[in-house]
Amino acid sequence: SPRSSSRPPMSAQEPPRPPPAAAEPPEPEPGGRYEAVVPHWFYCKVTDTRERWVPFSAQDSERLEEAHGAGKDQDDVVVPTSGGRYDVHLRTRQRVAVYWEEEVSEVRRCTWFYKGDKDNKFIPYSESFSEELEEAYMIAVTLDEWKKKLESPNREVIILHNPKLMVHYHPVASSDDWVSTPTEQGRPRTVKRGVENIAVEIPSGEPLQIDHLVFVVHGIGPACDIRFRSIVQCVNDFRNVSLSMLQAHFKKAQEQQQVGRVEFLPVNWHSSLHSTGVDVDLERITLPSINRLRHFINDTILDVFFYNSSTYCQTIVDTVASEMNRLHQLFLQRNPQFKGGVSIAGHSLGSLILFDLLTNQKADPEEDEHRAQGSRTTSSTGSIEEVKEILKKLELSEYCDVFEKEKMDRQALFLCTETNLKEMGIPLGPRMKILHYISSKTEMKVSPGHSEHGAQHGDSTEEGRNCQYRDVGLGQVSANYPQLNYKPTIFFAFGSPIGMFLTVRGVKRIDPNYSLPTCKGFFNIFHPFDPVAYRIEPMIVPELEFEPMLLPHHKGRKRMHLGMTQAAPVPRPGAAAAAPGPTPTPLLPCRTEGGADTHERGPEEQPAGPEEPPAAVKEETPLINVGRLNGGNRIDYVLQEKPIESFNEYLFALQGHLCYWESEDTVLLVLKEIYQTQGITLDQPLPGSQ
């Protein structure tokens, strides 16, 4: 039975009273004391013409009530809600999205509710009618006169039988004018006073402090998951999961107020692309048969082809960069106290767009110089050594001293003209050889529209590398890549085809010395059955066979079916050719949850002999550098599939590509890496990645 609604709730205007000792308050005596109802603010969410009233969080509702109580309804006061992502215009009672386009929602100060017909959810009465009900209730309580009858604006009857039983009667034939006044013969609905008496979960709200900002770029098509939801809805899920992961895994840091939350904002480029008029052009040439399938292809799959067209690629990169810059500027305006960093994340094609943008960012000149030197060696003498190696390859070792005397490093060599070489006293023959070498490398390494940065990283000293280390910008669509207004801390790629696109463009290998000009971190996260995802690490270390890092389960365990299969290694195709014999693959360095170095052990990385202790293996195995793309740390991270998914890989392939938005393991890795840059670690290091 419903709880008595005569419990005196705390008034919005009065100081709080101590709660009554009894669990259930007694029935009001004749002439009982009336307590004003505590209002709660709701907004109306419309999905597929279905209305749903959603409560604001307790803190947002209090803030709205405070503004309302101060009489600010008259001055169109704007109250930020939902972590600052929505503004409520108090006078017009509207909730407006701040960072993206969305239908305006109606806002209501709610005190009285009735149970709806369709889904048994409680619906708030209008504010004016709620005031009438409250007035009738106040009189009934004060005079102890019940059986009060009121008529709603729709000519429906509400009867207040007693504080526990208040009913809304739906008229049988209210549309006919000649029918008598609506009676209690219709279907009765329950009426409740005060939000505390209805079954609704009020959100707890979000921490006010924002530690880091992450922009999330979607992939192909307007829908981002298996339920055909938009990027805004999917990022909302990702944000909600992040809040629960912070509470579960960063409790100590939260208690010490080191941690607030991470804000995730969606970046939409699909609507801008398809508003160029290209859809109308496509419509003209689309065949009428299998209509739905063709429209689906035009709206989704074609985005990949659009990105590979220089015309539309320019539109896409301009939209993504300008939208991220706009959002960043707007966020800083609204959060002037924000001192945190900015990271970016991309799903599917969105990750490729971000990768291409990042490879074309220009670092600060002094930082660029520092990176260029650091990427080759720790000292300038190393750069000179590299020039010596090039001269040795060209059989011009006798001129090493001349280049050393002129302090000629690799970068300077590539800037040399024939006049410079002549001034150094290099004869015509060697001059021609050197110039030919420089021109062949430059042609191979710099593609149209690509930043000069990539040209500074290139082939190492091995003879066979001249056609292997091609710049990551090779084969990129010729476009003018815009610059971002900030330097991203980390780039997260979810279900990403970057590796495949680089390979198709002709980049067979990524130079281990290469790192993104303005972004130090790069994580490639994928589900094992994701048909769109490809690895990155084998492009940096192709001569070795090794598994991606297994993402630890957020509850700190390995899924049971994975633990059982771990003991039975399955050789990957080509593994025999890559690593003949029983010699174990050298282990790769990685960081554990606590940040210390450890090793990822894949199935084929077990010690060759059972009598050899694992410690000895660790000591003797040389560490392998997976390059500077993620600051020397591991790049590829694979999620653990669920037991049901392992029964049929094909059945769960599509779901595998769209699972990241609600994946606690993915969210936890993102949070762990972001907070690690601030020196904040998890409460308990998670096992499972060792």
XYZ file of C-alpha atoms in Angstrom:
690
model
C 0.000 0.000 0.000
C 1.287 3.508 -0.663
C 2.925 5.335 2.225
C 0.864 7.990 3.924
C 1.295 11.327 2.230
C 0.567 13.160 5.459
C 4.167 12.770 6.621
C 5.323 16.332 7.106
C 7.920 16.843 4.372
C 10.534 19.583 4.797
C 9.294 22.841 3.418
C 11.365 24.607 0.796
C 11.157 27.812 2.791
C 11.290 26.517 6.379
C 14.281 25.115 8.294
C 14.392 21.297 8.481
C 12.544 19.691 11.394
C 13.783 16.565 13.189
C 12.157 13.425 11.716
C 9.326 11.829 13.741
C 10.299 8.887 15.905
C 7.629 6.582 14.508
C 8.287 4.855 11.194
C 4.744 5.594 9.938
C 3.288 8.979 10.923
C -0.171 8.924 12.534
C -3.303 10.048 10.707
C -3.813 13.806 11.036
C -6.092 14.808 13.876
C -9.060 17.118 13.215
C -7.535 20.501 12.638
C -4.190 18.776 11.953
C -1.043 20.650 11.137
C -0.459 21.236 7.398
C 3.044 21.076 5.949
C 3.784 22.519 2.493
C 4.756 19.938 -0.131
C 8.411 19.827 -1.182
C 8.572 20.362 -4.965
C 10.980 18.535 -7.257
C 11.832 19.724 -10.771
C 11.342 17.435 -13.790
C 11.880 17.765 -17.532
C 9.962 16.074 -20.333
C 11.932 13.749 -22.606
C 10.236 12.936 -25.914
C 11.377 9.798 -27.750
C 9.409 8.525 -30.752
C 6.414 10.712 -29.825
C 6.396 9.121 -26.344
C 6.703 11.529 -23.434
C 8.616 10.624 -20.293
C 9.048 12.877 -17.289
C 12.571 12.649 -15.887
C 13.581 14.106 -12.504
C 16.537 16.472 -12.243
C 19.223 15.417 -9.775
C 18.691 16.491 -6.153
C 21.339 19.226 -6.418
C 19.938 20.567 -9.716
C 16.394 20.581 -8.334
C 17.524 22.463 -5.216
C 19.328 25.014 -7.384
C 16.226 25.520 -9.564
C 13.979 25.805 -6.500
C 16.332 28.331 -4.942
C 16.222 30.499 -8.101
C 12.422 30.090 -8.248
C 12.059 30.963 -4.537
C 14.122 34.113 -5.038
C 11.470 35.263 -7.518
C 13.807 35.059 -10.472
C 11.161 33.550 -12.776
C 10.360 37.031 -14.012
C 13.900 37.857 -15.218
C 14.608 34.881 -17.525
C 17.309 33.552 -15.230
C 19.391 30.694 -16.671
C 20.355 27.861 -14.316
C 23.019 25.376 -15.523
C 22.054 21.723 -14.884
C 23.302 18.191 -15.664
C 26.940 19.048 -15.054
C 26.651 22.272 -17.079
C 25.578 20.495 -20.295
C 22.019 21.886 -20.192
C 20.683 25.315 -19.268
C 17.219 25.764 -17.774
C 15.505 29.038 -18.700
C 13.357 29.560 -15.638
C 10.753 31.981 -17.015
C 9.965 29.981 -20.163
C 10.410 26.635 -18.312
C 12.706 25.268 -21.025
C 15.750 22.992 -20.863
C 18.254 23.761 -23.630
C 21.354 21.745 -24.634
C 24.550 23.816 -24.416
C 27.115 21.928 -26.512
C 25.009 20.232 -29.195
C 21.721 20.633 -31.047
C 18.734 18.984 -29.403
C 14.994 19.573 -29.134
C 14.143 21.942 -26.287
C 12.499 20.115 -23.349
C 9.648 21.377 -21.182
C 10.558 21.865 -17.509
C 8.067 21.618 -14.658
C 8.099 22.300 -10.922
C 6.302 19.165 -9.764
C 4.331 18.522 -6.574
C 1.358 16.326 -7.570
C 1.446 13.225 -9.812
C -0.954 10.691 -11.306
C -0.203 7.232 -12.655
C -0.243 7.048 -16.452
C -2.285 4.487 -18.425
C 0.426 3.069 -20.666
C 3.512 2.297 -18.604
C 2.409 2.872 -14.999
C 4.886 5.734 -14.698
C 3.828 8.740 -12.651
C 3.113 11.919 -14.623
C 3.195 15.356 -12.987
C 0.149 17.615 -13.123
C 0.617 21.108 -14.527
C 1.967 23.650 -12.048
C -1.289 25.624 -11.922
C -3.492 22.572 -11.314
C -0.994 21.244 -8.741
C -1.486 24.504 -6.834
C -5.276 23.939 -6.854
C -4.796 20.379 -5.580
C -2.406 21.580 -2.879
C -4.864 24.240 -1.757
C -7.699 21.668 -1.530
C -5.379 19.303 0.349
C -4.386 22.051 2.785
C -8.042 22.822 3.564
C -8.837 19.106 3.939
C -5.957 18.556 6.377
C -6.615 21.699 8.381
C -10.400 21.145 8.729
C -10.222 17.337 8.454
C -12.870 17.482 5.748
C -12.113 14.889 3.062
C -13.978 13.519 0.026
C -12.920 16.731 -1.730
C -13.760 16.712 -5.440
C -11.846 18.762 -8.025
C -12.192 18.951 -11.788
C -9.028 19.027 -13.897
C -8.641 21.211 -17.014
C -9.569 18.121 -19.096
C -12.857 17.761 -17.170
C -11.443 14.796 -15.293
C -12.332 14.347 -11.629
C -9.882 14.038 -8.746
C -11.237 13.011 -5.345
C -9.184 13.335 -2.161
C -10.737 10.488 -0.107
C -8.128 10.695 2.659
C -4.348 11.336 2.921
C -3.638 7.755 1.841
C -6.202 7.473 -0.925
C -6.476 10.102 -3.623
C -7.897 9.051 -6.985
C -8.102 10.500 -10.497
C -11.172 9.294 -12.433
C -11.005 9.156 -16.196
C -14.414 10.112 -17.664
C -16.201 7.538 -19.802
C -17.405 9.914 -22.501
C -16.016 13.325 -21.785
C -15.956 14.294 -25.474
C -19.795 14.449 -25.774
C -21.209 17.726 -24.558
C -24.691 16.359 -23.686
C -23.317 13.698 -21.319
C -23.723 14.495 -17.658
C -20.786 15.632 -15.523
C -18.010 13.008 -15.523
C -18.472 10.541 -12.705
C -16.356 8.013 -10.896
C -17.377 5.333 -13.439
C -14.129 5.706 -15.481
C -10.866 3.844 -14.834
C -9.416 5.198 -11.574
C -5.789 6.326 -11.447
C -3.674 6.710 -8.345
C -2.805 10.261 -7.327
C 0.281 11.029 -5.227
C 1.447 14.160 -3.443
C 5.197 14.844 -3.308
C 8.036 13.149 -5.189
C 8.970 11.055 -2.149
C 5.707 9.079 -2.546
C 6.196 7.982 -6.154
C 8.451 5.229 -7.422
C 11.082 7.280 -9.227
C 14.830 7.174 -8.927
C 16.260 10.638 -8.426
C 19.810 10.890 -9.861
C 22.493 11.606 -7.290
C 24.085 14.277 -9.476
C 27.681 14.756 -10.585
C 30.766 16.112 -8.799
C 31.146 19.816 -9.554
C 34.925 19.595 -10.040
C 35.987 18.660 -13.601
C 39.529 17.259 -13.814
C 39.809 16.501 -17.534
C 37.900 17.057 -20.770
C 37.516 14.379 -23.468
C 36.077 14.986 -26.946
C 34.491 11.903 -28.529
C 34.213 11.618 -32.335
C 31.779 9.122 -33.868
C 32.283 6.723 -36.783
C 30.184 6.113 -39.894
C 26.495 6.947 -40.000
C 24.210 8.836 -37.636
C 23.677 5.843 -35.304
C 26.475 4.735 -32.996
C 25.275 1.531 -31.360
C 23.153 -1.575 -31.835
C 20.059 0.357 -30.653
C 20.565 3.020 -33.364
C 21.214 5.757 -30.832
C 22.975 9.032 -31.589
C 26.509 9.973 -30.519
C 24.997 12.227 -27.801
C 23.117 9.306 -26.202
C 26.115 6.959 -26.464
C 28.474 9.506 -24.895
C 25.896 10.027 -22.125
C 26.207 6.295 -21.392
C 30.005 6.480 -21.451
C 29.910 9.429 -19.011
C 27.479 7.621 -16.663
C 29.682 4.510 -16.626
C 32.692 6.741 -15.858
C 30.901 8.212 -12.817
C 30.181 4.742 -11.411
C 33.773 3.594 -12.150
C 35.144 6.654 -10.301
C 33.026 5.796 -7.267
C 34.109 2.153 -7.376
C 37.840 2.552 -8.125
C 38.878 6.059 -7.040
C 37.106 6.227 -3.671
C 40.234 7.228 -1.700
C 41.098 10.017 -4.143
C 37.455 11.189 -4.068
C 37.440 11.288 -0.274
C 40.637 13.349 -0.337
C 39.004 15.600 -2.980
C 41.808 14.844 -5.451
C 39.283 13.542 -7.976
C 36.089 15.135 -9.279
C 35.053 13.726 -12.650
C 35.965 13.625 -16.336
C 33.687 15.439 -18.797
C 32.986 13.690 -22.114
C 31.548 15.800 -24.967
C 30.337 14.392 -28.328
C 31.639 15.734 -31.651
C 29.203 15.288 -34.536
C 30.445 15.584 -38.138
C 27.893 13.380 -39.941
C 25.112 15.976 -40.047
C 27.448 18.673 -41.471
C 28.651 16.310 -44.207
C 25.138 15.277 -45.201
C 23.845 18.852 -45.187
C 26.150 19.730 -48.110
C 23.452 18.670 -50.599
C 25.240 15.428 -51.443
C 22.245 13.388 -50.220
C 20.025 14.978 -52.877
C 22.612 14.157 -55.567
C 22.829 10.563 -54.330
C 19.036 10.260 -54.236
C 18.872 11.033 -57.973
C 21.183 8.163 -58.882
C 20.041 5.585 -56.296
C 18.084 2.657 -57.747
C 14.521 2.219 -56.443
C 14.862 -1.484 -55.512
C 15.778 -2.698 -51.984
C 15.049 0.843 -50.878
C 15.881 0.540 -47.175
C 19.206 -1.179 -47.729
C 20.283 1.404 -50.304
C 19.351 4.282 -47.980
C 21.244 2.623 -45.139
C 24.347 2.321 -47.362
C 24.025 5.959 -48.527
C 23.745 7.121 -44.916
C 26.487 4.983 -43.357
C 28.895 2.939 -45.508
C 29.397 5.799 -47.981
C 30.953 7.909 -45.202
C 34.152 5.863 -45.706
C 34.191 6.787 -49.403
C 33.388 10.419 -48.606
C 36.432 10.502 -46.327
C 38.616 9.188 -49.149
C 37.439 11.952 -51.501
C 39.500 15.127 -51.237
C 36.361 17.302 -51.562
C 34.434 15.710 -48.727
C 37.516 14.817 -46.674
C 38.165 18.560 -46.373
C 34.575 19.074 -45.150
C 34.946 16.288 -42.586
C 38.326 17.362 -41.135
C 37.233 21.015 -41.075
C 34.022 20.080 -39.239
C 35.765 17.849 -36.679
C 38.561 20.355 -35.936
C 36.309 23.438 -35.840
C 33.733 21.634 -33.689
C 36.411 20.501 -31.205
C 37.858 24.030 -31.093
C 34.365 25.524 -30.642
C 33.476 23.084 -27.858
C 36.815 23.695 -26.147
C 36.360 27.467 -26.213
C 32.737 27.239 -25.005
C 33.722 24.821 -22.236
C 36.455 27.175 -20.987
C 34.018 30.128 -21.044
C 31.555 28.185 -18.909
C 34.230 26.663 -16.642
C 36.764 29.462 -16.039
C 38.251 27.545 -13.067
C 39.143 24.528 -15.252
C 42.867 23.761 -15.158
C 42.842 20.174 -16.463
C 44.050 18.670 -19.724
C 42.146 17.690 -22.869
C 42.143 14.242 -24.476
C 40.373 12.973 -27.578
C 38.682 9.679 -28.410
C 37.417 8.325 -31.720
C 35.244 5.344 -32.578
C 35.704 3.472 -35.866
C 36.206 5.952 -38.749
C 36.238 8.775 -36.175
C 39.552 7.440 -34.825
C 41.093 7.550 -38.324
C 39.933 11.163 -38.803
C 41.554 12.099 -35.475
C 44.755 10.180 -36.321
C 45.097 12.048 -39.630
C 44.428 15.361 -37.869
C 46.993 14.586 -35.163
C 49.713 13.536 -37.624
C 49.285 16.937 -39.281
C 49.481 19.110 -36.168
C 52.477 21.423 -35.909
C 54.466 21.283 -32.696
C 56.036 24.430 -31.213
C 59.388 25.109 -32.943
C 61.500 24.560 -29.815
C 59.466 21.517 -28.818
C 59.604 20.239 -32.379
C 63.367 20.532 -32.348
C 63.527 18.789 -28.987
C 61.261 15.983 -30.232
C 63.209 15.626 -33.451
C 66.424 15.183 -31.532
C 64.838 12.978 -28.888
C 63.168 10.744 -31.412
C 66.471 9.897 -32.997
C 68.787 9.796 -30.013
C 69.391 11.408 -26.663
C 72.180 13.675 -27.864
C 73.148 15.669 -30.910
C 76.154 13.426 -31.411
C 73.702 10.614 -32.167
C 72.191 12.683 -34.981
C 75.679 13.196 -36.407
C 76.277 9.452 -36.067
C 73.131 8.904 -38.136
C 74.532 11.138 -40.903
C 77.743 9.090 -40.779
C 75.678 5.944 -41.314
C 73.966 7.520 -44.354
C 77.363 8.492 -45.820
C 78.645 4.984 -45.140
C 75.631 3.573 -47.013
C 76.431 5.877 -49.945
C 80.110 4.755 -49.748
C 81.177 8.318 -48.854
C 82.662 7.606 -45.406
C 85.731 9.749 -46.147
C 83.573 12.895 -45.894
C 82.311 12.095 -42.353
C 84.798 14.495 -40.744
C 83.636 17.373 -42.970
C 79.992 16.858 -41.946
C 80.944 16.462 -38.277
C 82.982 19.681 -38.356
C 79.982 21.536 -39.825
C 77.746 20.008 -37.051
C 75.559 18.488 -39.743
C 72.819 16.288 -38.294
C 70.153 14.404 -40.220
C 67.673 17.282 -40.273
C 70.330 19.694 -41.536
C 71.403 17.177 -44.193
C 67.863 17.061 -45.579
C 67.809 20.858 -45.820
C 71.051 20.937 -47.822
C 71.143 22.384 -51.329
C 73.835 21.805 -53.958
C 75.325 25.225 -53.113
C 75.677 24.243 -49.437
C 77.473 21.023 -50.325
C 79.727 22.893 -52.762
C 80.647 25.390 -50.022
C 81.585 22.467 -47.772
C 84.056 21.348 -50.439
C 82.202 18.152 -51.475
C 83.168 17.142 -55.091
C 80.553 16.866 -57.845
C 80.194 13.038 -57.807
C 79.538 12.674 -54.054
C 77.369 15.810 -54.230
C 75.089 14.193 -56.809
C 74.826 10.994 -54.747
C 73.853 12.929 -51.609
C 71.310 15.128 -53.429
C 69.769 12.078 -55.123
C 69.453 10.372 -51.722
C 67.802 13.479 -50.184
C 65.332 13.910 -53.067
C 64.331 10.212 -53.094
C 63.668 10.274 -49.354
C 61.730 13.546 -49.482
C 59.492 12.345 -52.320
C 58.778 9.135 -50.494
C 58.166 10.697 -47.093
C 56.165 13.872 -47.660
C 52.724 13.535 -49.171
C 50.621 16.478 -50.422
C 49.076 18.487 -47.639
C 51.095 16.700 -44.982
C 53.024 18.589 -42.353
C 56.771 18.770 -42.558
C 57.020 17.182 -39.163
C 56.856 13.658 -40.543
C 59.787 14.284 -42.839
C 62.039 14.684 -39.859
C 61.432 11.092 -38.825
C 62.471 8.475 -41.214
C 64.585 5.583 -42.122
C 67.063 4.209 -39.709
C 70.452 3.018 -40.745
C 69.529 -0.435 -42.019
C 69.888 -1.045 -45.730
C 66.462 -2.638 -46.122
C 64.504 0.137 -44.482
C 64.419 2.712 -47.268
C 61.017 1.551 -48.472
C 59.714 0.289 -45.144
C 59.697 3.399 -42.938
C 57.342 5.552 -44.882
C 55.845 8.556 -43.207
C 52.471 7.895 -41.598
C 51.091 10.717 -43.764
C 51.779 8.737 -46.946
C 48.630 8.238 -48.997
C 46.532 10.607 -46.892
C 43.874 12.400 -48.890
C 45.179 15.752 -50.087
C 43.544 18.207 -47.707
C 44.451 21.257 -45.695
C 44.411 19.799 -42.185
C 43.336 22.425 -39.596
C 45.180 23.007 -36.311
C 43.641 22.364 -32.901
C 43.726 25.084 -30.234
C 45.184 22.720 -27.639
C 47.564 19.791 -27.321
C 45.713 16.576 -26.489
C 47.108 14.611 -23.557
C 46.011 11.172 -24.842
C 44.346 9.848 -27.996
C 42.028 6.842 -27.450
C 40.921 4.818 -30.490
C 37.952 2.427 -30.050
C 37.367 -0.312 -32.650
C 39.752 1.474 -34.974
C 40.709 0.694 -38.603
C 43.824 2.963 -38.469
C 46.240 0.038 -39.015
C 44.332 -1.194 -42.060
C 44.082 2.285 -43.641
C 47.806 2.937 -43.132
C 48.643 -0.416 -44.760
C 46.313 0.232 -47.717
C 47.876 3.683 -48.149
C 51.292 2.043 -48.502
C 52.685 2.496 -44.985
C 54.097 -0.950 -44.240
C 55.943 0.022 -41.106
C 55.781 2.819 -38.551
C 59.136 4.151 -37.434
C 59.583 3.229 -33.729
C 60.903 6.784 -33.256
C 57.692 8.346 -34.566
C 55.300 10.027 -32.162
C 52.347 12.315 -32.815
C 53.587 15.939 -32.957
C 51.352 17.319 -30.184
C 50.005 14.233 -28.400
C 52.159 11.960 -26.243
C 49.687 9.139 -25.557
C 47.919 6.718 -27.932
C 45.772 3.718 -26.954
C 44.195 1.375 -29.506
C 41.343 -0.451 -27.712
C 39.273 -3.157 -29.399
C 36.915 -6.071 -28.816
C 38.418 -9.388 -30.021
C 35.483 -9.978 -32.434
C 35.267 -6.400 -33.764
C 35.390 -6.797 -37.583
C 36.491 -3.174 -38.135
C 39.365 -3.108 -35.602
C 43.043 -3.635 -36.503
C 46.224 -3.663 -34.468
C 48.999 -1.030 -34.541
C 51.938 -2.613 -32.684
C 52.840 -5.204 -35.389
C 53.443 -2.272 -37.763
C 56.098 -0.967 -35.356
C 57.654 -4.338 -34.396
C 56.801 -6.619 -37.365
C 59.582 -9.132 -36.715
C 58.013 -10.307 -33.441
C 54.852 -12.251 -32.702
C 53.120 -11.040 -29.537
C 49.614 -10.623 -28.187
C 47.869 -7.327 -27.427
C 47.488 -6.329 -23.785
C 44.490 -8.038 -22.183
C 42.338 -5.374 -20.542
C 41.699 -6.312 -16.922
C 38.090 -6.872 -15.906
C 36.770 -3.892 -13.933
C 35.962 -6.185 -11.006
C 39.578 -7.292 -10.894
C 39.398 -10.785 -12.322
C 39.885 -12.628 -15.584
C 36.694 -14.074 -17.055
C 36.631 -17.788 -16.196
C 36.424 -19.135 -19.742
C 39.498 -17.049 -20.671
C 41.448 -18.357 -17.696
C 40.744 -21.915 -18.852
C 41.747 -21.311 -22.469
C 44.926 -19.460 -21.458
C 46.625 -22.797 -20.763
C 45.984 -24.079 -24.290
C 47.878 -21.832 -26.748
C 46.650 -21.569 -30.313
C 49.394 -20.554 -32.771
C 48.426 -17.615 -34.950
C 48.733 -17.956 -38.752
C 52.313 -17.372 -39.820
C 53.628 -17.703 -36.284
C 55.802 -20.661 -37.254
C 57.468 -18.650 -39.982
C 57.889 -15.635 -37.763
C 59.287 -17.489 -34.757
C 60.569 -20.998 -35.678
C 61.350 -23.489 -32.955
C 60.269 -23.565 -29.339
C 62.098 -20.350 -28.376
C 59.698 -18.159 -26.365
C 58.758 -14.786 -27.808
C 60.477 -12.019 -25.858
C 58.111 -10.319 -23.459
C 57.073 -6.732 -24.005
C 57.266 -4.029 -21.382
C 54.062 -2.502 -20.143
C 52.756 -0.715 -17.122
C 50.557 -2.422 -14.560
C 47.618 -0.648 -12.981
C 49.990 0.771 -10.388
C 52.318 2.171 -13.021
C 55.293 -0.179 -12.526
C 56.850 -2.112 -15.385
C 55.547 -5.626 -15.911
C 55.101 -8.016 -18.830
C 52.104 -9.128 -20.849
C 52.200 -12.881 -21.304
C 50.216 -14.145 -24.267
C 49.528 -17.860 -24.773
C 52.596 -18.344 -27.000
C 54.796 -16.458 -24.566
C 54.906 -19.213 -21.944
C 58.399 -20.411 -20.953
C 59.723 -23.112 -23.264
C 60.828 -25.421 -20.468
C 58.620 -26.086 -17.427
C 61.689 -26.508 -15.200
C 62.763 -22.888 -15.831
C 61.353 -20.519 -13.157
C 59.392 -17.522 -14.453
C 61.735 -15.068 -12.690
C 64.683 -16.349 -14.713
C 62.729 -15.868 -17.936
C 61.978 -12.277 -16.999
C 65.612 -11.554 -16.244
C 66.998 -13.057 -19.413
C 64.378 -11.823 -21.864
C 65.375 -8.608 -23.627
C 62.691 -5.918 -23.425
C 61.236 -4.926 -26.762
C 60.519 -1.336 -27.563
C 57.067 -0.818 -29.088
C 58.137 2.640 -30.173
C 57.404 6.167 -29.044
C 53.832 6.380 -30.341
C 52.564 5.869 -26.781
C 55.672 7.082 -24.976
C 57.279 3.619 -24.998
C 54.201 1.978 -23.403
C 51.926 -0.626 -24.945
C 49.418 0.572 -27.546
C 47.073 -2.340 -28.378
C 44.540 -3.329 -25.706
C 41.976 -6.104 -26.214
C 38.771 -6.445 -24.198
C 37.826 -9.781 -22.646
C 34.854 -11.246 -24.484
C 31.874 -12.406 -22.433
C 31.315 -16.186 -22.113
C 28.204 -16.069 -24.336
C 30.133 -14.191 -27.056
C 32.792 -16.897 -27.255
C 30.198 -19.435 -28.501
C 29.819 -17.714 -31.864
C 32.257 -15.026 -32.972
C 30.263 -14.166 -36.103
C 26.994 -13.695 -34.233
C 28.558 -11.082 -31.943
C 30.772 -9.361 -34.534
C 28.534 -6.304 -35.038
C 27.892 -6.033 -31.308
C 31.676 -6.254 -30.793
C 32.120 -3.104 -32.894
C 29.439 -1.173 -31.004
C 30.101 -2.341 -27.429
C 32.536 0.338 -26.249
C 29.988 2.921 -25.024
C 28.807 0.752 -22.125
C 32.035 -1.182 -21.531
C 33.204 -0.675 -17.935
C 36.623 -2.128 -18.809
C 37.133 0.433 -21.619
C 35.973 3.332 -19.441
C 38.205 2.225 -16.561
C 41.303 2.136 -18.798
C 40.484 5.652 -20.065
C 40.075 6.965 -16.500
C 43.178 5.135 -15.230
C 45.400 6.586 -17.966
C 43.962 10.107 -17.649
C 44.401 10.227 -13.876
C 47.824 8.593 -14.076
C 49.027 11.724 -15.912
C 47.987 13.635 -12.762
C 49.764 11.187 -10.450
C 46.485 9.656 -9.188
C 46.135 5.845 -9.211
C 43.361 3.318 -8.616
C 42.490 2.345 -5.027
C 43.496 -1.245 -5.792
C 45.717 -2.197 -8.753
C 43.696 -4.539 -10.952
C 45.147 -7.957 -11.721
C 44.646 -9.492 -15.141
C 46.998 -7.434 -17.300
C 50.129 -9.202 -16.149
